[in-house]
XYZ file of C-alpha atoms in Angstrom:
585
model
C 55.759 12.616 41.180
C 57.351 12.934 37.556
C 61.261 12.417 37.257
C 62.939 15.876 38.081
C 64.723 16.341 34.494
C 65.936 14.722 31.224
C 69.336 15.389 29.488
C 70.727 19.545 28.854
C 73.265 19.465 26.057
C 76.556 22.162 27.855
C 79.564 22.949 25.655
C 81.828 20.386 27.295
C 80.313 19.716 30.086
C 78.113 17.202 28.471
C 78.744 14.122 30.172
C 79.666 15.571 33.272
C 75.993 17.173 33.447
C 74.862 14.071 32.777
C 75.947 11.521 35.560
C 75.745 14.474 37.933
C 71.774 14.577 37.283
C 71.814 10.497 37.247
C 73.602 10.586 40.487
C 71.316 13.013 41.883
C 68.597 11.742 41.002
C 69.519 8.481 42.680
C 70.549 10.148 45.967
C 67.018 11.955 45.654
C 65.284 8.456 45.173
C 67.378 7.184 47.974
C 66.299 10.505 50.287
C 70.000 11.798 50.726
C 68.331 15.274 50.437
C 71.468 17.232 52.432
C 74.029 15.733 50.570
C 71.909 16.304 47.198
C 71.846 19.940 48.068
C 75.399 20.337 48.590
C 76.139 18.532 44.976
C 74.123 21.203 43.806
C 75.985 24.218 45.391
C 79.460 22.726 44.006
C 78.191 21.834 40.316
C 76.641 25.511 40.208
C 80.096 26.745 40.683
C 80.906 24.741 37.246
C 77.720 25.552 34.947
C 76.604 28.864 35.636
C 72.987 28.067 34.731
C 71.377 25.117 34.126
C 67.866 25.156 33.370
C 66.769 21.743 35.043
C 68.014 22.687 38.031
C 64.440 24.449 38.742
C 63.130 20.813 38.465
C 65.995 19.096 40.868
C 65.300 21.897 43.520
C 61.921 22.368 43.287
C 61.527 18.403 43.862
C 64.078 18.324 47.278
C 61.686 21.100 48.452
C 58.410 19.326 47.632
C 60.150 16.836 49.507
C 60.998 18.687 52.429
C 57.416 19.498 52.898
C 58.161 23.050 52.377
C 55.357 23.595 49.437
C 56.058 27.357 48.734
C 59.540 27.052 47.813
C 59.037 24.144 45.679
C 56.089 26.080 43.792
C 58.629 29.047 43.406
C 61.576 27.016 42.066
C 58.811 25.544 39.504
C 56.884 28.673 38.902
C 60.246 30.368 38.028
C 61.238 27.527 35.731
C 58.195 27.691 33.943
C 59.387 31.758 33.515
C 62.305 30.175 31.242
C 60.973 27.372 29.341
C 56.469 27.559 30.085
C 56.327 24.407 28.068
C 58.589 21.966 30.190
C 56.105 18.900 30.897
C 58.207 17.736 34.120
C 57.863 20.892 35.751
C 53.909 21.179 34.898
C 53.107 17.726 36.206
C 55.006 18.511 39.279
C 53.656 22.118 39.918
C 49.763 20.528 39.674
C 51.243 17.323 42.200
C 51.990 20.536 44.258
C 48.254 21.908 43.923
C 46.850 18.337 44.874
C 48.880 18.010 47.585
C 47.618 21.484 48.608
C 43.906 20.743 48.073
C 44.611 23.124 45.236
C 41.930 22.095 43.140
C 41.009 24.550 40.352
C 44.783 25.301 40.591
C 46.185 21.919 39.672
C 42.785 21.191 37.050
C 44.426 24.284 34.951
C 48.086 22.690 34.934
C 46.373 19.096 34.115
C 44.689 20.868 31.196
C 47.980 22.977 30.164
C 50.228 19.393 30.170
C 47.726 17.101 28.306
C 48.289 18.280 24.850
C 51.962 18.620 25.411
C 52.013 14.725 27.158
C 53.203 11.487 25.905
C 52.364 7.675 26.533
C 51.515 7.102 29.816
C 52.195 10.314 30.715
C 49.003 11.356 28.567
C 46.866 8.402 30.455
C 47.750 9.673 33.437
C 47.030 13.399 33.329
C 43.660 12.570 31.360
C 42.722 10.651 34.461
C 43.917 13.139 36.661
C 41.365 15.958 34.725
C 38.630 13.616 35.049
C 39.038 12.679 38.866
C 38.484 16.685 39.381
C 36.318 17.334 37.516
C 34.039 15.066 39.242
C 34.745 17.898 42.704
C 32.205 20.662 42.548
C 34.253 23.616 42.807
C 36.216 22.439 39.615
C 32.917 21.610 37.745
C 31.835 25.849 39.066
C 34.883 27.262 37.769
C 34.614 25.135 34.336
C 31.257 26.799 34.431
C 31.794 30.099 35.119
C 33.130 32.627 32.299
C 36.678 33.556 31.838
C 37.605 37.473 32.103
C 40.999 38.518 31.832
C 41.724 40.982 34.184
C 44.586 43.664 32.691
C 45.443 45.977 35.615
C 49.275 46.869 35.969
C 48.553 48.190 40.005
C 47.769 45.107 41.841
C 48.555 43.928 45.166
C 51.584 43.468 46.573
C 51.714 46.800 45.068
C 49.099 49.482 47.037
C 47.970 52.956 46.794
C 44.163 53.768 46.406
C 44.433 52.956 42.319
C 44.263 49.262 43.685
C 41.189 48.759 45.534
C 38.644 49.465 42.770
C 40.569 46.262 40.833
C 40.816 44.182 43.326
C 37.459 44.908 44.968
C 36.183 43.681 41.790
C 38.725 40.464 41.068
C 37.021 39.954 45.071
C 33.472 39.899 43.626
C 33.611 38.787 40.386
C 33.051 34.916 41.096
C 29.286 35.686 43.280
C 28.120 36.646 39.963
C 29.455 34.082 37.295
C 32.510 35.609 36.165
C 36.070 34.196 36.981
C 38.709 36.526 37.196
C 42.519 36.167 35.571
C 44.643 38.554 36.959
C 47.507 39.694 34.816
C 49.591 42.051 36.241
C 53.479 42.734 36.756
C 55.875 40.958 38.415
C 57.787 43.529 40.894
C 56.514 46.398 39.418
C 58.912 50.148 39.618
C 55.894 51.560 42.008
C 55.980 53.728 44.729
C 53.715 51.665 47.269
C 53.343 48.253 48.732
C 50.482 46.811 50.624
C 51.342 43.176 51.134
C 48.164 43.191 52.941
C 45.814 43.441 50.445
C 46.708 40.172 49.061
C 44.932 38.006 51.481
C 41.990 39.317 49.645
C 42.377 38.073 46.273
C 39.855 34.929 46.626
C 41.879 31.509 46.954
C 43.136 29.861 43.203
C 42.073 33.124 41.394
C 44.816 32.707 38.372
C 47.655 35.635 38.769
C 49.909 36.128 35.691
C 53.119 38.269 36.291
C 55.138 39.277 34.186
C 58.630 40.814 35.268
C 59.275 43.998 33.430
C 62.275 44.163 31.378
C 65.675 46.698 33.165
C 68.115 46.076 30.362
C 66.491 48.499 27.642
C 68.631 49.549 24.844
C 68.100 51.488 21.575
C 67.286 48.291 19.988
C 63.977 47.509 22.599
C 63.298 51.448 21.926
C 62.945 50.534 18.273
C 60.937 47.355 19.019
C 58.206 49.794 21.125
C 58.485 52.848 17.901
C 56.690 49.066 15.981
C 54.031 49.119 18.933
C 53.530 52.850 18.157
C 53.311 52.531 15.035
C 50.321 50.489 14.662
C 48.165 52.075 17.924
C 49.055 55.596 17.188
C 47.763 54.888 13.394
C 49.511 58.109 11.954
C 52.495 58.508 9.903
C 52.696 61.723 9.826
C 52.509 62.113 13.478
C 55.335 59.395 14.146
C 57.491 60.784 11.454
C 57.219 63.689 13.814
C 57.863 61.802 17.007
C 60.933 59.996 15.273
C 62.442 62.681 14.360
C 62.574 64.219 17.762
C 64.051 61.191 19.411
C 66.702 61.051 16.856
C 67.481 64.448 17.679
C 67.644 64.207 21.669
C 69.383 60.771 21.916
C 70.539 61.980 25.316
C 66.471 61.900 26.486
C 65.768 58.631 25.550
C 64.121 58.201 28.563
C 62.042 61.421 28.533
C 60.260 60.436 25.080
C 60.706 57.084 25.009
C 58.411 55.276 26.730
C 54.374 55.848 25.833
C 52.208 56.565 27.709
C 54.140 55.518 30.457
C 57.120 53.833 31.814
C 54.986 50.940 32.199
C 54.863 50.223 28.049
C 57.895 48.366 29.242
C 55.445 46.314 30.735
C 53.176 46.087 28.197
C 55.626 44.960 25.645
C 56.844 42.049 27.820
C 53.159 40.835 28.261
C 52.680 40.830 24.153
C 55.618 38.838 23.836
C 55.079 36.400 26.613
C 51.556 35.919 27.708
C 51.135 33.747 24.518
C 52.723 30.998 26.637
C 51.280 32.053 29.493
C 47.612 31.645 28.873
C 44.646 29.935 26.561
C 43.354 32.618 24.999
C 40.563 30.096 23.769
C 39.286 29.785 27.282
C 39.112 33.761 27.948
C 35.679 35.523 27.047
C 36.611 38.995 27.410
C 39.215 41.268 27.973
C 38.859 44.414 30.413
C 41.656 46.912 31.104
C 42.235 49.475 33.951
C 44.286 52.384 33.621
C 46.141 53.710 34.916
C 48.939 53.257 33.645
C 47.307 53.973 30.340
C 49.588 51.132 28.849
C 47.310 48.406 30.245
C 45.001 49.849 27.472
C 47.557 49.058 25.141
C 47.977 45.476 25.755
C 44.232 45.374 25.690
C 44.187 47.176 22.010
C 46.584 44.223 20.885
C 45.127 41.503 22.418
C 41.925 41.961 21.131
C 43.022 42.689 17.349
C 45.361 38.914 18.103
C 42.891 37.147 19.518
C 39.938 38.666 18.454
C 37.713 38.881 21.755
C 35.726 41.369 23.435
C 37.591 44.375 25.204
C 36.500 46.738 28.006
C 38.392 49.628 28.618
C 38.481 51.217 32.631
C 39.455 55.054 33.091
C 39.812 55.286 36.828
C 40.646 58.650 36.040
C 40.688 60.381 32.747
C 43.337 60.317 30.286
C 44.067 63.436 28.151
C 41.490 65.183 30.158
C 43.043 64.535 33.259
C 43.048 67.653 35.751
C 46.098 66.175 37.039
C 48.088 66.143 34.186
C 50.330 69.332 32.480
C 50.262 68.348 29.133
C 51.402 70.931 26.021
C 48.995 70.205 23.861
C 51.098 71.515 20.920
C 53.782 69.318 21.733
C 54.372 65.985 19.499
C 54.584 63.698 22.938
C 50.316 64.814 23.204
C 49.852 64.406 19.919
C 51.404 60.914 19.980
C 49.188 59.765 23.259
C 45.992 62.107 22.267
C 46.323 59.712 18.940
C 46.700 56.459 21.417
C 43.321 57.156 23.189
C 41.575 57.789 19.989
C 42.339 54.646 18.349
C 41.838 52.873 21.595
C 38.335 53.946 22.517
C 37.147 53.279 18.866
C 39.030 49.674 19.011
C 37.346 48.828 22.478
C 33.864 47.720 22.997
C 32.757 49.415 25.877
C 34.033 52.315 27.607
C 33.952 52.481 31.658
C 34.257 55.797 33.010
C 34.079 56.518 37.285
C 32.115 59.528 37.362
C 28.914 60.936 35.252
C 30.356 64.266 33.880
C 33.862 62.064 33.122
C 31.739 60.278 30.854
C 29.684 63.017 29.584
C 33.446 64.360 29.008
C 34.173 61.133 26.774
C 31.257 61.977 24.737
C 31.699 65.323 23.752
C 35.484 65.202 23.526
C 35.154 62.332 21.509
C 32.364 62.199 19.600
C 31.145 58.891 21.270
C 28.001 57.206 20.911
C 26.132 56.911 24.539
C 25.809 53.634 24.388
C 29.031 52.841 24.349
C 30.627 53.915 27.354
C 29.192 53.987 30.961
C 29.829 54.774 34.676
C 30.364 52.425 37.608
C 31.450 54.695 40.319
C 34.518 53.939 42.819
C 33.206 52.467 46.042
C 33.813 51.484 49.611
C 33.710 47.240 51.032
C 31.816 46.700 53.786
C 34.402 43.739 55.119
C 36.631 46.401 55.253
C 34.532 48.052 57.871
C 33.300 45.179 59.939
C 36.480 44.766 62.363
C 37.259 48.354 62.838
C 37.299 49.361 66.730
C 35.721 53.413 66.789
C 36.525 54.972 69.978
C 33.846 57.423 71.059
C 35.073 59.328 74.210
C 34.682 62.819 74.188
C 35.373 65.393 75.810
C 38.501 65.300 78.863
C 41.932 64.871 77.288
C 40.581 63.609 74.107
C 41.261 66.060 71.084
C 38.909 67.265 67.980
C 41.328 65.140 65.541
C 41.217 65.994 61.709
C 42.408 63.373 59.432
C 43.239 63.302 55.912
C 43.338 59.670 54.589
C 44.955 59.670 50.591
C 48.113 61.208 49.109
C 48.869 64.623 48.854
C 50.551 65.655 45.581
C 50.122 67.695 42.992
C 47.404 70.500 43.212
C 45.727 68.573 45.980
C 47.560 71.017 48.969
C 46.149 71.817 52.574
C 47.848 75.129 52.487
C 44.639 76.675 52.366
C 43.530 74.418 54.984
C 45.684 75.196 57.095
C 45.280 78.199 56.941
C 41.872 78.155 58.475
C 43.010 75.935 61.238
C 45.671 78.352 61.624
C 43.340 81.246 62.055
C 41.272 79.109 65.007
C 44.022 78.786 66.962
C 45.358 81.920 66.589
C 41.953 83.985 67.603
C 41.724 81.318 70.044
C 38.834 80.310 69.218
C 39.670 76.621 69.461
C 42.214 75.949 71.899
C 45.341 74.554 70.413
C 45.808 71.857 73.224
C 42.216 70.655 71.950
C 43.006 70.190 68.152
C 45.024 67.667 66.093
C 45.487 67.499 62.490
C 46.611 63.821 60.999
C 48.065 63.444 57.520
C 48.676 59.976 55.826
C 51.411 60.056 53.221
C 52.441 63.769 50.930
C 55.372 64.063 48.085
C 57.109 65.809 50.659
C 56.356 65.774 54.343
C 59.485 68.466 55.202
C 57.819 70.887 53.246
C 54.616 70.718 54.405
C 56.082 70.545 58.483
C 57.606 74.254 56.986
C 54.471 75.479 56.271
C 52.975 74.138 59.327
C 55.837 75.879 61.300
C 55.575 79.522 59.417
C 51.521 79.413 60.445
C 52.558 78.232 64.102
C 50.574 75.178 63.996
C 53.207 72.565 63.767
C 52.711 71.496 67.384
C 49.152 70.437 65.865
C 49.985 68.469 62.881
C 51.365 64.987 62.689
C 52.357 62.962 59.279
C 51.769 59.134 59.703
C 53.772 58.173 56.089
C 52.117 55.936 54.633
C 49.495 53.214 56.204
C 48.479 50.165 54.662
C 44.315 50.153 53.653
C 43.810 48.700 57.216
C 45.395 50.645 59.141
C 44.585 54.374 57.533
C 40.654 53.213 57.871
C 42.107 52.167 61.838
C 42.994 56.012 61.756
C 40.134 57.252 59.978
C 37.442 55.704 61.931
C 38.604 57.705 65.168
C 38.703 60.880 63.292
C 36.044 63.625 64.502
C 36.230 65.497 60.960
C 37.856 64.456 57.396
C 39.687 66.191 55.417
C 38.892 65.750 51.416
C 41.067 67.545 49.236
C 39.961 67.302 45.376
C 41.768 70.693 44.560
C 40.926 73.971 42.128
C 39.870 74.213 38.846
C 36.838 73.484 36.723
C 38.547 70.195 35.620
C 37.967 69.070 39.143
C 34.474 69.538 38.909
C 34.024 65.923 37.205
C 36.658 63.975 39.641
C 35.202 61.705 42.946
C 38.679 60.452 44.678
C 38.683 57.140 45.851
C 38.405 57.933 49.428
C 35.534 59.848 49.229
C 33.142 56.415 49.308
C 34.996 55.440 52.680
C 34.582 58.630 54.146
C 30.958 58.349 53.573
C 30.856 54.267 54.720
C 32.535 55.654 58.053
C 29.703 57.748 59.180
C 32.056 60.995 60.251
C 31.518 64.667 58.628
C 33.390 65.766 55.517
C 35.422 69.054 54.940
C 35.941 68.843 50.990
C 37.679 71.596 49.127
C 36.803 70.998 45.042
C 35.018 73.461 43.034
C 31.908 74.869 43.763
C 28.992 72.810 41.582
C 31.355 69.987 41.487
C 29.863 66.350 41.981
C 31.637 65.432 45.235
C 30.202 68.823 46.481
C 26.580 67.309 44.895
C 27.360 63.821 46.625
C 28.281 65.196 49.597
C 24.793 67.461 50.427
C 23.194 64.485 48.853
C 23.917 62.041 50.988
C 24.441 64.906 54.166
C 27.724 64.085 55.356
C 29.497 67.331 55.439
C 30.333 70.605 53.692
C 32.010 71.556 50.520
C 34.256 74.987 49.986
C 36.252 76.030 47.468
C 39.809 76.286 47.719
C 40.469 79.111 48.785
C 38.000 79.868 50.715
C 39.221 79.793 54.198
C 36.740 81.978 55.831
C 34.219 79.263 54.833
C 36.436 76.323 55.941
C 37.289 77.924 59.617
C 33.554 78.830 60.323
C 32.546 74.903 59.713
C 35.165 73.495 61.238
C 34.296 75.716 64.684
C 30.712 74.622 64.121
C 31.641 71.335 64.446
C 34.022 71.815 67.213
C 31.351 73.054 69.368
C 28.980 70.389 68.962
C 32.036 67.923 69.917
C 32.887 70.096 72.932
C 29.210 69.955 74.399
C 29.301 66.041 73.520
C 26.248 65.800 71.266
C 28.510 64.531 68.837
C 27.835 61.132 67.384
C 28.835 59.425 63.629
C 25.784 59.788 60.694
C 23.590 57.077 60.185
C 24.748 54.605 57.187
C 21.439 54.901 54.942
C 20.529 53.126 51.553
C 22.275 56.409 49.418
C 25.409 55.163 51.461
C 24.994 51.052 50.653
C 24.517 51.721 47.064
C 28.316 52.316 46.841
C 28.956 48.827 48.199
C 31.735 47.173 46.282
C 29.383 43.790 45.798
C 26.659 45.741 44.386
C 28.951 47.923 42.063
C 30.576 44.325 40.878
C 27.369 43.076 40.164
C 26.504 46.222 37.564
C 30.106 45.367 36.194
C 29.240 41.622 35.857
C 26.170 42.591 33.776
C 28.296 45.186 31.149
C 30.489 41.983 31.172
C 27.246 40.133 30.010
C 25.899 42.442 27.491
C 28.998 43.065 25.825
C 30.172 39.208 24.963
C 26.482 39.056 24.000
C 26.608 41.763 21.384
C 27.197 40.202 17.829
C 27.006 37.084 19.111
């Protein structure tokens, strides 16, 4: 283990910070650990903040044995100063000590340029002793991608799973992922489950983003602007209306998103951060839409590769109430053109989205190309269905996802509604099951005007597990794309799940949509429009009866099904990965 810190210069409190740290470190050598930790408290009292302090603490808790608080102390160190050679040596003697491997290999690498003398001996014997281990020598072999994608576990939501599902993946086919994402991101869900699936020593990069914002970090994203929106008269325009509404800063401030915020900490950080010489490609998932950003200037820096991700459309979005007249469009609308001309390939989740692409755009077909969303058949293999019928048991209806937005179940309810009331299903024999809404209270109101609120239950919201838990013991599920001919072109998330857990489908989306197409496709249910609860009331008694008379069982997982297995749908991503850094080359 290195020595925990050299000399910090204070305004008069030079020489007092200096036997302080020479007694410490004695006491440290000397394993007075408690008393060491008490110095510490008092001479924080004195200097407010000391930068080698990360070092001193970091070391007492390596000591300690307790591992994760010494990589914190270090980690967070690194935050401040990412070139401190003290607190890389220790953080890879951390990895080692953890069997680490690939984890301390990259700090070795990172210190031996910036080592000294023996120091320099010592870490170059260090890289060659691991080198020599064969899962060091497979990720020196494998090809770097760095992985852009703002919505990453801790944080949840269904955005997450097509990211991670492919960080998952990525290695069984060559590729090694490096995650960088935010630190603590402002983000409505968590799912602090999901991370036990990002595969052990995958490289995660976060970035904090920054809360004090003032009119000069306004000006400093109006530069990033600037060059991505590539039109002056356009940001005259925009200028000129945030000089006129100072007082809604934060209404036109911050393009595409809040999470530009995000983007511009990454530009001006991730230099330190990472080798750019050791990344092959760069691929970006929106949204946010700002990920796309840091993409567009990382590639024009470090001149590499770029794939840009739409999980869901951008300007085009059926989800989205832009005015198209207004400046704010005009500003973004100018964003994604420069971007998908700048990138190299465009991926797109559903056919007509990228058919969408090409005519809005005027894109070439072979640049841009679909990889659907998918389901992981892990996820599946631990989930306990219960099959009774019949008795006490109820005909449950579930929907799994978040409903916001245009995506209601007023219509839905309607029908249900309409059962009970004609008695045609008895109301002790029915359940409905929502996961998480924008506003639970209001949807218990409607549920109480149609006299069904005895039927409905809201669960909040589940963590991926536990809403599959749910979903697997459902007898029907509820999909609700919503109205509109923009809605023709959009698969949710969930939809790939639903069809992975074998149970019939009640989707409301447009007629001639494609999850109407997947769904008689693949067999697994019925699609209505949205308003048509005649059509939604006469399935859903269909399928009531068949449960009541117990010749009700879950549909057969068939080859249409697997080929939305996450593996397989990383393996078509590894090979766009493959073509692309091959193109030019």
């Amino acid at each position: 283990m290195r020595r925990v810190g050299g000399s910090l210069s204070l305004d008069n409190l030079e020489n007092y910070s200096r036997d302080f740290k020479d007694n410490i470190q004695n006491l440290i050598e000397n394993g007075y650990l408690e008393e060491v930790k008490v110095m510490i408290l008092e001479y924080e009292k004195i200097v407010e903040k000391d930068f080698e302090l990360y070092s001193i603490k970091g070391t007492i808790a390596l000591l300690e044995g307790d591992l994760k608080k010494a990589e914190k102390y270090f980690l967070d160190g690194l935050t401040e100063k990412p070139y401190d050679s003290d607190l890389i040596y220790n953080l890879a003697y951390l990895y080692e000590m953890r069997k680490e491997n690939i984890s301390a290999y990259r700090q070795y690498k990172k210190l031996f340029p910036l080592a000294m003398g023996d120091l320099k001996e010592i870490v170059s014997l260090k890289i060659t002793e691991l080198e020599k281990l064969t899962q060091v020598n497979d990720y020196i072999e494998r090809k770097k991608v760095l992985i852009i994608a703002y919505i990453f576990p801790p944080l949840g939501g269904s955005g997450v799973q097509r990211t991670l599902k492919f960080v998952k993946y990525l290695r069984d086919f060559g590729w090694e992922p490096v995650v960088l994402t935010v630190d603590e991101g402002d983000f409505p869900f968590t799912d602090s489950t999901l991370e036990k699936e990002i595969p052990q020593e995958v490289e995660v990069i976060r970035i904090r983003e920054n809360k004090d914002l003032d009119i000069y970090y306004v000006n400093k994203l109006i530069e990033m602007y600037q060059t991505v929106v590539g039109n002056d008269v356009i940001l005259k325009e925009y200028i000129e209306l945030l000089e006129s509404n100072p007082d809604k800063l934060n209404d036109f401030a911050f393009l595409p998103d809040h999470a530009i915020v995000f983007a511009k900490e990454v530009l001006d950080k991730i230099n330190d951060l990472l080798n750019f010489d050791e990344i092959d490609l760069i691929y970006s998932t929106s949204g946010p839409y700002s990920d796309h950003l840091i993409g567009y200037f990382l590639k024009k820096k470090y001149e590499k590769k770029w794939i840009c991700d739409f999980r869901d459309e951008w300007t085009n979005n059926p989800y989205a109430d832009f005015d198209r007249k207004s400046i704010l469009f005009k500003m973004i609308e100018s964003m994604e053109i420069n971007i998908l001309e700048s990138c190299d390939k465009i991926l797109t989740t559903t056919p007509l989205a990228m058919q969408n692409y090409i005519r809005s755009f005027d894109l070439e077909t072979n640049k841009i190309e679909t990889i659907t969303n998918g389901y992981d058949e892990q996820d599946f293999s631990e989930l306990l269905t219960s099959n009774e019928q019949g008795g006490d048991k109820k005909f449950r209806i579930m929907h799994n996802g978040i409903i916001y937005m245009i995506r209601t179940p007023e219509t839905f309810m309607k029908a249900v509604h309409n059962l009970v009331l004609y008695d045609l299903i008895p109301r002790e024999k029915i359940e409905i099951l929502f996961t998480l809404t924008e506003n639970d209270d209001h949807w218990r109101d409607i549920a109480e005007q149609l006299g069904i609120d005895d039927l409905v239950d809201f669960l909040g919201y589940l963590n991926h597990q536990e809403s599959l838990l749910y979903a697997s013991n459902a007898d029907l599920l509820l999909l609700i794309v919503g109205p509109g001919e923009k809605n023709k072109s959009v698969y949710t998330g969930k939809v790939f799940e639903y069809l992975r857990l074998g149970k019939r489908i009640l989707a409301l989306s447009p007629s001639e949509s494609l999850v109407e197409a997947l769904i008689n496709k693949t067999s697994r249910g019925a699609n209505y429009e949205f308003e048509d609860v005649q059509g939604m009331q006469e399935y859903i008694l269909s399928l009531y009866k068949e449960w009541e008379t117990k010749e009700f069982s879950d549909l057969v997982i068939n080859e249409d099904i697997r080929g939305f297995e996450r593996r397989q749908l990383t393996q078509k991503l590894s090979d766009v990965f493959t073509e692309v850094i091959k193109e030019n080359n």
